[in-house]
Short mmCIF file of C-alpha atoms in Angstrom, two decimals:
data_model
loop_
_atom_site.label_atom_id
_atom_site.label_comp_id
_atom_site.label_asym_id
_atom_site.label_seq_id
_atom_site.Cartn_x
_atom_site.Cartn_y
_atom_site.Cartn_z
CA UNK B 1 128.79 120.02 105.73
CA UNK B 2 132.44 119.63 105.05
CA UNK B 3 132.54 120.24 101.32
CA UNK B 4 136.27 119.56 101.09
CA UNK B 5 135.57 116.06 102.35
CA UNK B 6 133.42 115.36 99.32
CA UNK B 7 136.25 116.34 97.03
CA UNK B 8 138.78 114.34 99.04
CA UNK B 9 136.58 111.24 99.01
CA UNK B 10 136.03 111.58 95.27
CA UNK B 11 139.72 112.07 94.53
CA UNK B 12 140.73 109.20 96.84
CA UNK B 13 138.40 106.99 94.79
CA UNK B 14 139.98 108.30 91.55
CA UNK B 15 136.61 109.53 90.29
CA UNK B 16 135.60 112.58 88.33
CA UNK B 17 132.75 114.90 89.26
CA UNK B 18 130.94 113.57 86.20
CA UNK B 19 131.19 109.98 87.44
CA UNK B 20 129.87 110.83 90.91
CA UNK B 21 127.09 112.93 89.41
CA UNK B 22 125.97 109.95 87.33
CA UNK B 23 125.80 107.76 90.44
CA UNK B 24 123.60 110.43 92.04
CA UNK B 25 121.47 110.83 88.87
CA UNK B 26 122.23 114.53 88.50
CA UNK B 27 124.13 116.92 86.29
CA UNK B 28 127.82 117.46 86.95
CA UNK B 29 127.15 121.17 87.45
CA UNK B 30 124.76 120.42 90.32
CA UNK B 31 127.24 118.08 91.99
CA UNK B 32 130.02 120.63 91.49
CA UNK B 33 127.98 123.15 93.50
CA UNK B 34 127.68 120.66 96.37
CA UNK B 35 131.41 120.00 96.32
CA UNK B 36 132.29 123.70 96.22
CA UNK B 37 129.85 124.65 98.97
CA UNK B 38 127.75 126.85 96.70
CA UNK B 39 124.70 124.68 97.27
CA UNK B 40 123.53 122.88 100.42
CA UNK B 41 123.56 119.10 100.13
CA UNK B 42 120.11 117.59 100.65
CA UNK B 43 119.95 114.91 103.33
CA UNK B 44 119.00 112.16 100.87
CA UNK B 45 122.05 113.01 98.73
CA UNK B 46 124.31 112.97 101.80
CA UNK B 47 122.98 109.49 102.62
CA UNK B 48 123.67 108.31 99.07
CA UNK B 49 127.21 109.69 99.24
CA UNK B 50 127.86 108.04 102.61
CA UNK B 51 126.70 104.69 101.24
CA UNK B 52 128.64 105.15 98.00
CA UNK B 53 131.92 105.97 99.77
CA UNK B 54 131.20 103.59 102.68
CA UNK B 55 131.67 106.29 105.30
CA UNK B 56 129.45 107.63 108.06
CA UNK B 57 127.18 110.65 107.70
CA UNK B 58 129.04 112.12 110.68
CA UNK B 59 132.25 111.99 108.66
CA UNK B 60 130.68 113.71 105.66
CA UNK B 61 129.13 116.34 107.94
CA UNK B 62 132.48 116.99 109.65
CA UNK B 63 131.39 115.84 113.12
CA UNK B 64 134.18 113.26 113.25
CA UNK B 65 137.46 112.53 111.51
CA UNK B 66 136.80 108.78 111.69
CA UNK B 67 135.47 107.60 108.36
CA UNK B 68 133.68 104.54 109.73
CA UNK B 69 132.78 103.87 113.35
CA UNK B 70 134.09 100.58 114.72
CA UNK B 71 131.71 97.65 114.51
CA UNK B 72 130.11 96.70 117.80
#
């Protein structure tokens, strides 16, 4: 996972770690560990983050630099 991407997405949305943690129904300290790379992000949380930020899982995982694939 590209942990820096989580921080960048959060900051681009002008959100705090606390606000994102609430969306994910978790403590800020748990989310902070995901964002810092100290804890692996579970797949279901990665899906929630992708939906929340409206980006692809590939973008969050660092497989692409394109936030959203073009519509077909």
